Coordinates of C-alpha atoms (C1' of nucleotides) in Angstrom, one line a residue:
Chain A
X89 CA 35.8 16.4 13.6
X90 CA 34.8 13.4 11.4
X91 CA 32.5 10.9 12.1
X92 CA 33.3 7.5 12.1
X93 CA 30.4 6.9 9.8
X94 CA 32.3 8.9 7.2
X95 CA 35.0 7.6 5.3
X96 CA 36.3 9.5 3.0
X97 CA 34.7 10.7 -0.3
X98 CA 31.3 9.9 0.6
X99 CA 30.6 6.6 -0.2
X100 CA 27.7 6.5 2.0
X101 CA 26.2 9.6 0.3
X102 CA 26.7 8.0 -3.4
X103 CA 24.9 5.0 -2.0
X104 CA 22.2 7.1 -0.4
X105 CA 21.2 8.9 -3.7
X106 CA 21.8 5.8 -5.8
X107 CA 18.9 4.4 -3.6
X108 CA 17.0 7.4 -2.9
X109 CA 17.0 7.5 -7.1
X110 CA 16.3 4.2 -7.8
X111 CA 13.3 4.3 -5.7
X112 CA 12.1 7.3 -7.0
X113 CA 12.6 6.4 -10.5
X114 CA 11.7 2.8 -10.4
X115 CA 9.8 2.2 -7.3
X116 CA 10.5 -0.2 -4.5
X117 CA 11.2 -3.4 -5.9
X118 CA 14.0 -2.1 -7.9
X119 CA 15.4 -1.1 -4.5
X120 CA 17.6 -4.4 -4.5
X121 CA 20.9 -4.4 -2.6
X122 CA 22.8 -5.4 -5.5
X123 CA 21.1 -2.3 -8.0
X124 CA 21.9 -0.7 -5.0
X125 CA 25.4 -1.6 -5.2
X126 CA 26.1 -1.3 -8.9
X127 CA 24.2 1.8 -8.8
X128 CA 26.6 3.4 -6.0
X129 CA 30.0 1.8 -7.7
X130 CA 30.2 -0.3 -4.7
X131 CA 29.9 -3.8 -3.7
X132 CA 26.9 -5.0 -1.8
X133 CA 29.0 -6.0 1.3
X134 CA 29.8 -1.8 1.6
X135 CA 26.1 -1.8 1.8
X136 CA 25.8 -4.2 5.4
X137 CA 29.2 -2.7 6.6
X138 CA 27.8 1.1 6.7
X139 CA 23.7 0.6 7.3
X140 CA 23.7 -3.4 9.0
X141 CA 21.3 -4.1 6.9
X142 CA 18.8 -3.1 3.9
X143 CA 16.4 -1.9 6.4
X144 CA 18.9 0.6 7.9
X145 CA 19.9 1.6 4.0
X146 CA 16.2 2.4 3.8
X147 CA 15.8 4.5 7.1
X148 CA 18.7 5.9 6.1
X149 CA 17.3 6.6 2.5
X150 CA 14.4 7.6 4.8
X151 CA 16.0 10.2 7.1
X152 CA 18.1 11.7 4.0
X153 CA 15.1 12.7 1.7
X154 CA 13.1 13.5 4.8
X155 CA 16.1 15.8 6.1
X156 CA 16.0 17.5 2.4
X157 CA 12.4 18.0 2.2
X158 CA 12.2 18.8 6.0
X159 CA 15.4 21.2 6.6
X160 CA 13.1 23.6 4.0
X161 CA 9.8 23.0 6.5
X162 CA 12.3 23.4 9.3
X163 CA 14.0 26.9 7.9
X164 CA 10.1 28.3 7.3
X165 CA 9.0 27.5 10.7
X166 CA 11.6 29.3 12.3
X167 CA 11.5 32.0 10.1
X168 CA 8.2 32.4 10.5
X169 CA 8.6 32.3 13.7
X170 CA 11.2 34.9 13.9
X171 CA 8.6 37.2 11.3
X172 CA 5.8 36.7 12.8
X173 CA 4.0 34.9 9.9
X174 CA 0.1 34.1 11.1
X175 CA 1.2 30.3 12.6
X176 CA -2.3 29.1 10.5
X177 CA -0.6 30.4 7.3
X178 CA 2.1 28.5 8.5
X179 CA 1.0 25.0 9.0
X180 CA -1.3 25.7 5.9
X181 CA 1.9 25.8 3.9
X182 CA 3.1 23.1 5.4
X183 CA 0.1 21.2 4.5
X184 CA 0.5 21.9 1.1
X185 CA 4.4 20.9 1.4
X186 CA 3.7 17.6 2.6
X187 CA 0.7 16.8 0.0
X188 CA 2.9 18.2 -3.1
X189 CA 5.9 15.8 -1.9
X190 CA 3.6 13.0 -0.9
X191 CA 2.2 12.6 -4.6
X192 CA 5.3 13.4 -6.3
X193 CA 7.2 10.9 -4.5
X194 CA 4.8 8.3 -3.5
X195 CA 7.3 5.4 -2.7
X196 CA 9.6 7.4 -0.8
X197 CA 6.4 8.7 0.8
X198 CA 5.3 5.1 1.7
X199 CA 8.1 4.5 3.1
X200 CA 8.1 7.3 5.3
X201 CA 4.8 6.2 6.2
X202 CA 5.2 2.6 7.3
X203 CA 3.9 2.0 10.8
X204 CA 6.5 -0.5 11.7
X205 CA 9.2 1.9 10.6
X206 CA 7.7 5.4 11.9
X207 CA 7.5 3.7 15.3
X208 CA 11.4 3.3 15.7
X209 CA 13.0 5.8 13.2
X210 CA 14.5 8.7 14.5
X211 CA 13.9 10.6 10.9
X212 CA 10.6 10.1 11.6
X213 CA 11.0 11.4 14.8
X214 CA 12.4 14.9 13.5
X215 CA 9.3 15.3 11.1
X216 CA 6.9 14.8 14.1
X217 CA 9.0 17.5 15.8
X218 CA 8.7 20.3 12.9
X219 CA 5.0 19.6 13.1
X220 CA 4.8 19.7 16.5
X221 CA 6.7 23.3 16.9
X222 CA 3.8 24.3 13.9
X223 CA 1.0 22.8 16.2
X224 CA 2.8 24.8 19.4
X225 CA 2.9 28.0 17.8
X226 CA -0.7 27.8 17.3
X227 CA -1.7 26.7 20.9
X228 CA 0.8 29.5 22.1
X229 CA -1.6 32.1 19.9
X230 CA -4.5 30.4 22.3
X231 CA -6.7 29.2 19.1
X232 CA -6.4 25.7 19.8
X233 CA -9.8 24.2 21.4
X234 CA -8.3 20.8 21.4
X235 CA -4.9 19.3 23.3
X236 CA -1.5 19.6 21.0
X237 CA -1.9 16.0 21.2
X238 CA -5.3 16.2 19.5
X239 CA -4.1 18.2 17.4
X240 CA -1.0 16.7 16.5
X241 CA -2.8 13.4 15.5
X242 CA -5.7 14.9 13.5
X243 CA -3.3 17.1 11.1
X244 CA -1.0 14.0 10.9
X245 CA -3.7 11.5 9.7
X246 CA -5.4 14.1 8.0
X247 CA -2.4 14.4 5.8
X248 CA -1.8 10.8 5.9
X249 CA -5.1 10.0 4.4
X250 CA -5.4 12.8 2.0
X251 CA -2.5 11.7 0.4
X252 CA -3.1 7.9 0.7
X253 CA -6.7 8.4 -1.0
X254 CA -5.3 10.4 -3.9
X255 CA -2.4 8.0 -4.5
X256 CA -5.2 5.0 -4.2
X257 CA -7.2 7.0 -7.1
X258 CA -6.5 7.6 -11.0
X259 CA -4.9 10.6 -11.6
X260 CA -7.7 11.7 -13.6
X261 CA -10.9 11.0 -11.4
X262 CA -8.7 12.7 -8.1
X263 CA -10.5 15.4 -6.4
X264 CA -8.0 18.2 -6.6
X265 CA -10.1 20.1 -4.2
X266 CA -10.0 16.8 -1.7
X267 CA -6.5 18.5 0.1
X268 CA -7.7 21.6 0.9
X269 CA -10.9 20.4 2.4
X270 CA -9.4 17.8 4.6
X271 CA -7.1 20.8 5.9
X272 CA -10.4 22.8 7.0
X273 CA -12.1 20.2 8.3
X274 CA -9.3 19.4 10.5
X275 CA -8.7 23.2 11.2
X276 CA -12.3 23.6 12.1
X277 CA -12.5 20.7 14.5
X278 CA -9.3 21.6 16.5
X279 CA -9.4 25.7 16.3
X280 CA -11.6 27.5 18.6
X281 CA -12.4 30.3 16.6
X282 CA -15.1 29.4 14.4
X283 CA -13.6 29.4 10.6
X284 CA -17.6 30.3 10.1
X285 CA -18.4 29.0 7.1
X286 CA -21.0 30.1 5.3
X287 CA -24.4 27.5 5.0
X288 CA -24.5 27.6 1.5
X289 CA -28.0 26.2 1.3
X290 CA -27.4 25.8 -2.6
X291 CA -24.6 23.6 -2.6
X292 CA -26.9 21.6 0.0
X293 CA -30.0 21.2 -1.9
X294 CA -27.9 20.8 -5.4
X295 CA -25.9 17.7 -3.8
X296 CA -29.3 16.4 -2.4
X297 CA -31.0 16.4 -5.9
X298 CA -28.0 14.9 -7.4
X299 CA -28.1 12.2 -5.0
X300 CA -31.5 11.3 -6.6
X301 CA -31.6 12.5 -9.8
X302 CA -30.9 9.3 -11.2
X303 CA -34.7 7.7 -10.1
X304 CA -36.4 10.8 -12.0
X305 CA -38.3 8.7 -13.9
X306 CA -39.9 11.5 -16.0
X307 CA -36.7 12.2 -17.5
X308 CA -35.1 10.0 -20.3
X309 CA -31.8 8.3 -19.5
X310 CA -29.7 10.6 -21.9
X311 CA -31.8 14.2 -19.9
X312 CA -30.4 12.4 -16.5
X313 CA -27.1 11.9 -17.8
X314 CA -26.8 15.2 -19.2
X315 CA -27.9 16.6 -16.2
X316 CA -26.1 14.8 -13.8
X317 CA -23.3 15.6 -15.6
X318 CA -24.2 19.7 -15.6
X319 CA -25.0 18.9 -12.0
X320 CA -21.4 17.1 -11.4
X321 CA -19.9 20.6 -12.7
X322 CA -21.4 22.8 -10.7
X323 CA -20.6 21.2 -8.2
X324 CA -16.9 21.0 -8.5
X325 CA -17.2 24.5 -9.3
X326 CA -17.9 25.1 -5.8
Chain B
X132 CA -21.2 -28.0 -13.3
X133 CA -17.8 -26.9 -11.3
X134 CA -15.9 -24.1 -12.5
X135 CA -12.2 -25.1 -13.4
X136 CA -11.2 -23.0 -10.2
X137 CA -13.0 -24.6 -7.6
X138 CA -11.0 -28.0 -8.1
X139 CA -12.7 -30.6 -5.1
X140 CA -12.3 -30.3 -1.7
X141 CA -12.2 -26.3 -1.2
X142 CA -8.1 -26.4 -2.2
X143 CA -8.7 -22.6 -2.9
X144 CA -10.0 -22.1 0.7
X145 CA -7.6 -24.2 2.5
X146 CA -4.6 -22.1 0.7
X147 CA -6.1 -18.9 1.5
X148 CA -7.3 -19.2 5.4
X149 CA -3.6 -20.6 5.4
X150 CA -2.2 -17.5 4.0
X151 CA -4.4 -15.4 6.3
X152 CA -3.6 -16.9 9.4
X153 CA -0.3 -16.8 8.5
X154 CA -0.4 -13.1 7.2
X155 CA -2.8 -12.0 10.6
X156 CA -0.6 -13.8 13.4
X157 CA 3.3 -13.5 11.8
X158 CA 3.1 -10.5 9.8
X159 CA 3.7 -10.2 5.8
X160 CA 7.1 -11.1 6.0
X161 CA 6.0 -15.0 7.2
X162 CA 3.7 -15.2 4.4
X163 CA 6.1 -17.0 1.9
X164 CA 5.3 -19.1 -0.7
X165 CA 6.5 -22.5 0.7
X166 CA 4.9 -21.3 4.4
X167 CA 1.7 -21.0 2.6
X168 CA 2.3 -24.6 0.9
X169 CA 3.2 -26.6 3.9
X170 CA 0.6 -24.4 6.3
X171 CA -2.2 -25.5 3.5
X172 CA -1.0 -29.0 2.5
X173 CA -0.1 -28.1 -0.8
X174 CA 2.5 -27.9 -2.9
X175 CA 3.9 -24.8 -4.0
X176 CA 3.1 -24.9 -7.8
X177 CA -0.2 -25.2 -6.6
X178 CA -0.6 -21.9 -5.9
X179 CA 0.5 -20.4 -8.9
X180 CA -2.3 -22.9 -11.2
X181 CA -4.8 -21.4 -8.8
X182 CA -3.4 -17.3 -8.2
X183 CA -1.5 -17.0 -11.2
X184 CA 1.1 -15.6 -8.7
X185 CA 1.5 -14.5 -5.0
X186 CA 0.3 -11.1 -6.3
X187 CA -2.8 -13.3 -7.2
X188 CA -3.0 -15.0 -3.8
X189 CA -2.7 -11.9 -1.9
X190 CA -5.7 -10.2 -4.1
X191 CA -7.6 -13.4 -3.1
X192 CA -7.1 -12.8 0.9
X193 CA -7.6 -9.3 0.4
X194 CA -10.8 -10.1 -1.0
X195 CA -11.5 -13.0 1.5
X196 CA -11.0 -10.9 4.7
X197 CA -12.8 -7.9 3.1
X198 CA -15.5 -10.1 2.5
X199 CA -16.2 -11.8 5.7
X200 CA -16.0 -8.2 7.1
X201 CA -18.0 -6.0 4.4
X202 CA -20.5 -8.7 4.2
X203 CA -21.6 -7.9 7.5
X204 CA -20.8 -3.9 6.7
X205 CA -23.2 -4.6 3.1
X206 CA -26.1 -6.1 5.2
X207 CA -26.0 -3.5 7.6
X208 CA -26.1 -1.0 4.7
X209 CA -28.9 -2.6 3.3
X210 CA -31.1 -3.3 6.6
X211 CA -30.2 0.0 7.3
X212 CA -32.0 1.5 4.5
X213 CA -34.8 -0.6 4.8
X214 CA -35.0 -0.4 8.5
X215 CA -35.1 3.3 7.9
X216 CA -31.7 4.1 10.5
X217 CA -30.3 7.6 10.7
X218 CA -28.6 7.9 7.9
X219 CA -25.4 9.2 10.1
X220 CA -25.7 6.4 12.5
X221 CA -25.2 4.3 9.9
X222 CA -22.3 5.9 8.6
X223 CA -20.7 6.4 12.1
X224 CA -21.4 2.6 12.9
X225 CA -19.3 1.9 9.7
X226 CA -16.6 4.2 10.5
X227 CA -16.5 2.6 14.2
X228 CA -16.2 -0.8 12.2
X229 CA -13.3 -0.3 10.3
X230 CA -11.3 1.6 13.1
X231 CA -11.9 -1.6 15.0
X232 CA -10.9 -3.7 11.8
X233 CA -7.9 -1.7 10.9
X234 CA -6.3 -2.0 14.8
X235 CA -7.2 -5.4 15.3
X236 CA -5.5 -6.9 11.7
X237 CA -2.7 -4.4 11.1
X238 CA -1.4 -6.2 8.1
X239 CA -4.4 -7.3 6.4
X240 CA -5.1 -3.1 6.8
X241 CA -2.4 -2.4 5.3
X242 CA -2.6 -4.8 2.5
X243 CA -6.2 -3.3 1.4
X244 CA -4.8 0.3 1.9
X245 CA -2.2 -0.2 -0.5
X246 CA -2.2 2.2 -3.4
X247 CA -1.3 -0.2 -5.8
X248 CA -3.2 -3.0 -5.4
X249 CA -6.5 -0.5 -4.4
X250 CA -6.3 0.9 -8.2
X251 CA -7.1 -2.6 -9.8
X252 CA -8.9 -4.6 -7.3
X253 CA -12.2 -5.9 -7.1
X254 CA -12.6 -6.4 -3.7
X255 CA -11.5 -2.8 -3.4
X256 CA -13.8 -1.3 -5.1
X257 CA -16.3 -3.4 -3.1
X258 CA -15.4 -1.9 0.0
X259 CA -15.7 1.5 -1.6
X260 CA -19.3 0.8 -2.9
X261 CA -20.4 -0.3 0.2
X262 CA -19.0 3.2 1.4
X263 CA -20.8 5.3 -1.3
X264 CA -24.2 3.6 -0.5
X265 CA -23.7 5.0 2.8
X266 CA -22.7 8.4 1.4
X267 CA -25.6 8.3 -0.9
X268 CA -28.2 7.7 1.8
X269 CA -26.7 10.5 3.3
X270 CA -26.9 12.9 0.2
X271 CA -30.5 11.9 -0.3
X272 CA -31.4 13.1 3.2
X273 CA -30.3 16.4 2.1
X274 CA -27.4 17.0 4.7
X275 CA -24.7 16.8 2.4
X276 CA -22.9 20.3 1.9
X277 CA -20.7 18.8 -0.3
X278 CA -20.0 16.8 -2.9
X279 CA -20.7 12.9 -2.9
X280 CA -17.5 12.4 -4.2
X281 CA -15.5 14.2 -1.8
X282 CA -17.4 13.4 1.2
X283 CA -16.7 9.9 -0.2
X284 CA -12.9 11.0 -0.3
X285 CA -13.2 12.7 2.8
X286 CA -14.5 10.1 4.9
X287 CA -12.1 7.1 3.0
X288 CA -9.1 9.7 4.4
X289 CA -10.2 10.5 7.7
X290 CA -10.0 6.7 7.7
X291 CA -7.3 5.4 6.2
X292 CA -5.1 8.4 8.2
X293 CA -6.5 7.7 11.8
X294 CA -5.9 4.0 11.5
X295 CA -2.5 4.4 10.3
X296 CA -1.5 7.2 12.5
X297 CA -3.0 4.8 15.4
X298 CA -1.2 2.6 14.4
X299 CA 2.3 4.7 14.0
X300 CA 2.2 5.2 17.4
X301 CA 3.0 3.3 20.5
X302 CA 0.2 1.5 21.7
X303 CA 0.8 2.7 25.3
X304 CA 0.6 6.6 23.8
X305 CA -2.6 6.8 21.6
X306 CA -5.0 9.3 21.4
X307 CA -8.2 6.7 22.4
X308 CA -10.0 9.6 20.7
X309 CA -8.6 10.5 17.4
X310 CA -11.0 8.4 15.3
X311 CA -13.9 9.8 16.6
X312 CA -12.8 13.2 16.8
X313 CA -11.6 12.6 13.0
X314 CA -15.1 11.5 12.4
X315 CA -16.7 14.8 13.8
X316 CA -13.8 16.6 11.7
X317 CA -14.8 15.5 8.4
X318 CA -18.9 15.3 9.8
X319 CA -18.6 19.0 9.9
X320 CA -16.9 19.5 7.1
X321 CA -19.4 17.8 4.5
X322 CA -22.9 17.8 6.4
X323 CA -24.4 21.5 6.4
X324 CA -25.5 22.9 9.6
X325 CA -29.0 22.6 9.6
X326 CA -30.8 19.6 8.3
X327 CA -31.5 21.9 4.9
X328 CA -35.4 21.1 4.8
X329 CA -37.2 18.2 5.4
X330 CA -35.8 17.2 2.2
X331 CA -36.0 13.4 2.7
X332 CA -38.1 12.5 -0.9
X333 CA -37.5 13.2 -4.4
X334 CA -40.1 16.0 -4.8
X335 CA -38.9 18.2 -2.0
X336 CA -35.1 18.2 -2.8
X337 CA -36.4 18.4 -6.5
X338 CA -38.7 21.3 -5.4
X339 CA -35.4 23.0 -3.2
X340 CA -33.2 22.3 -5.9
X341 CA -35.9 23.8 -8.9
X342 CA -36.0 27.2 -6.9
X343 CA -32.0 27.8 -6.7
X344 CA -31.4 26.2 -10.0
X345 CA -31.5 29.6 -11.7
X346 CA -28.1 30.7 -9.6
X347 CA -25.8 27.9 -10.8
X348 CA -23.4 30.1 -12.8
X349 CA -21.9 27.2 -13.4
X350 CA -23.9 26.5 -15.7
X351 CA -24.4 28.1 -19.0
X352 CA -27.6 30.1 -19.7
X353 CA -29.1 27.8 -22.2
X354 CA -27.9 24.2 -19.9
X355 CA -30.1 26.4 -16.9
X356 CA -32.6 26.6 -19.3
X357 CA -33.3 23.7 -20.2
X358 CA -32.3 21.7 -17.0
X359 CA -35.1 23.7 -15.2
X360 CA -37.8 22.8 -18.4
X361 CA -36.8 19.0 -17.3
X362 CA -37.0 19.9 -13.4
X363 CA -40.7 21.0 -14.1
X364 CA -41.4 18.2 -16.2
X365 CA -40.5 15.5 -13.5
X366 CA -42.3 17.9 -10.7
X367 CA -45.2 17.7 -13.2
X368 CA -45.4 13.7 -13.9
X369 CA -45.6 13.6 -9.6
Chain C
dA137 C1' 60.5 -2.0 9.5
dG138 C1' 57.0 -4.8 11.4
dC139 C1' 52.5 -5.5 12.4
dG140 C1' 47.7 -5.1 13.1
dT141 C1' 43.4 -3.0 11.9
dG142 C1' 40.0 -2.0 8.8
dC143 C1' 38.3 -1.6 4.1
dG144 C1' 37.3 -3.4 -0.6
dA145 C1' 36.5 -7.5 -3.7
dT146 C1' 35.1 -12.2 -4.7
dA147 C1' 32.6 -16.0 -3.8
dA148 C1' 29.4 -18.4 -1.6
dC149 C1' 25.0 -19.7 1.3
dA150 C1' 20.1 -19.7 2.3
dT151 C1' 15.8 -18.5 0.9
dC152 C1' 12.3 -16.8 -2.1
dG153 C1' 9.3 -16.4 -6.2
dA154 C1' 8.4 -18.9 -10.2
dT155 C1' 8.6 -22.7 -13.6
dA156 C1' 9.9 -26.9 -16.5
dC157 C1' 9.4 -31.6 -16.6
dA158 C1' 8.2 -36.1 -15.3
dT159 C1' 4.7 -39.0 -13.1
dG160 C1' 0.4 -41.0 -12.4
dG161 C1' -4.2 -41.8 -12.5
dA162 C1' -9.0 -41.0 -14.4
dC163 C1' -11.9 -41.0 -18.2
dG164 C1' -13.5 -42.0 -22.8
dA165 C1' -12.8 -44.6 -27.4
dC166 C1' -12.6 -48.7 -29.7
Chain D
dG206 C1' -11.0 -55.1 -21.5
dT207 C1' -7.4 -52.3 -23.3
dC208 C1' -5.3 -48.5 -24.9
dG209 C1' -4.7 -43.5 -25.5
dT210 C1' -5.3 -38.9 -24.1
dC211 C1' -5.6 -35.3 -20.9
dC212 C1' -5.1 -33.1 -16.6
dA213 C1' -3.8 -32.6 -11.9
dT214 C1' 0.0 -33.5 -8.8
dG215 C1' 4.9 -33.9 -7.3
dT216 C1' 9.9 -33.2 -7.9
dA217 C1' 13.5 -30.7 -9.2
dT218 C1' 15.3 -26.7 -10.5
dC219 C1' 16.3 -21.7 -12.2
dG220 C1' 17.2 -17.0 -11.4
dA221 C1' 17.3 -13.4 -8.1
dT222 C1' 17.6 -11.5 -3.5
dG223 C1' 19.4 -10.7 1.3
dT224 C1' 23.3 -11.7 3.8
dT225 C1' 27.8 -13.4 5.2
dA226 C1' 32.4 -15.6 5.2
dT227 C1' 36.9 -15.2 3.4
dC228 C1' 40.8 -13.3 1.3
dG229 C1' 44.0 -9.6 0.0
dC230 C1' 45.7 -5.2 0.5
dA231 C1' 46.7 -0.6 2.0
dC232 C1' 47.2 2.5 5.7
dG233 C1' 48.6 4.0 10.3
dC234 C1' 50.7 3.0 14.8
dT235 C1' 54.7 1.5 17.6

DNA sequence: AGCGTGCGATAACATCGATACATGGACGAC
DNA sequence: GTCGTCCATGTATCGATGTTATCGCACGCT
């Protein structure tokens, strides 16, 4: 019936979410054992007797907000499995899953992220999977013109990076558009049907006169920054 | 004559090849304070009267490695442009560069890529610049179908992802061809198809863009107006 | 009942980032 | 030449953090 690993009222839960909080609400350097501890109502030596050590309170901080955000991603695959959803609509909302919860959480999100932790964490792991049953489901409707593995990796670091990027810029000067376009970029390089996108010629030649409006001499420095600004809009109105 | 920082002998340099040796060949967690000290000579107060704080001496490696290894990125850039290189060839030989950067110093990578220190450091936004030149010469060339700020975005992702999903993943498993498939990913996604004119000088993109000018609904009626009386005033002082 | 096993609390240890304070020497003023 | 001032260096230390040893106690098994 009851694991070993729990005692009785769920002292490794409280300590869970007191960590899982703290780093949310404080970041990762507040994520100290003893904050950890006074957080929980524990003492710090409860801490190294359930997890060994901080680095297995963090996986397991790890595996418990990933299971929460994941067991969702996990329900939809299968019931869109089960209802026939279009797989692409599928990993698209999965997509947009995993960008919302990377920039509302970033720390957690960083953590998750860590090489040296993704490469031995079983959390990890179980992420990977739900992907990988996305990435299947697509191959098995026979539009993949790349391997799984292929495929795998460019969604994966496609996310990665989008989210990474963002998090690296201001919240104000983000692209909000920059998500969406990673996604077809990596849909377009590893689906065989052709998404065929239209050439728009104008959004072409409008980027390559912004790219040099600035040396139109003719123009006065307040007519280039009033139109590069016009310019800038139109664009992002694309 | 000497700037208070730079005290004799190259202190500053001593301390910070110490901390990058130490950072590149025993990970983050050997770079210590006291390591630094004894690895440099120094004592440890002396860091802090010349970094302020480790945050400080960090920043400074940052920007030492990404120095020695943008220099060479910048004056590729620049004999690039002058040498009149493709454009894309440039842009792919940067991308090739900092795949090769980011597997071969794992730490120092992740260091530069962290969110954090990327939003308020110089050296980042060095490395950045030296990527929108590249992005520029691209725009100018008229084979941008997208914006230079997310193709910048787009590219700094594609990145930034395929390093650290390399990197996530046993050496003995990678995909030896993720980064370059990544490249061709986000290539398609922000060059359009066809080279969009022999728009390679200011008058013809000024010409392309002058004849769909008029369709930016973006734009309100009068800003069309009198953006295009200003297009035909620079096509005029030609 | 006796006893052992395991859990919780207190205290302590080693190390880290950071700093206060004393020391000493170099340079200019007289 | 001598003294005083300033600044860089060196020592010692502080607070905090990760981690562990030790002790006491309650619970279950025989």
């Amino acid at each position: 019936m009851d694991d070993a690993s729990d005692s009785r009222p769920g002292i490794r839960e409280r300590i869970i979410d007191a960590a899982a909080q703290l780093l949310k609400e404080h970041g990762t350097s507040a994520v100290t054992t003893r904050a950890v501890a006074v957080a929980a109502g524990v003492q710090p030596p409860a801490i190294y007797r359930l997890f060994g050590d901080k680095d297995g309170l963090l996986e397991a901080v790890a595996e418990h907000v990933m299971t929460t955000y994941v067991e969702a991603k996990a329900g939809i695959v299968d019931a869109a499995a089960a209802a026939g959803v279009d797989p692409l609509d599928d990993l698209r909302a999965g997509w947009e899953t995993q960008l919302e919860f990377g920039l509302a959480n970033p720390d957690v999100f960083r953590l998750l992220s860590e090489p040296s932790r993704v490469l031995n964490s079983p959390s990890a792991a179980a992420g990977r999977r739900v992907l990988e049953k996305r990435i299947r489901r697509v191959a098995e409707s026979g539009r993949l013109r790349v391997s799984e593995q292929r495929a795998l990796g460019l969604v994966q670091a496609g996310g990665v990076g989008a989210v990474q990027t963002l998090l690296a810029t201001p919240a104000d000067q983000r692209d909000p558009g920059l998500g969406e376009a990673m996604f077809e970029a990596v849909l377009a390089q590893i689906l065989a049907d052709a998404p065929a996108r239209g050439a728009d010629d104008t959004v072409a030649a409008t980027v390559a006169f912004r790219a040099i409006a600035p040396s139109l001499t003719a123009l006065t420095a307040s007519e280039r920054q009033l139109m590069t600004d016009w310019l800038d809009r139109a664009l992002a109105a694309k």
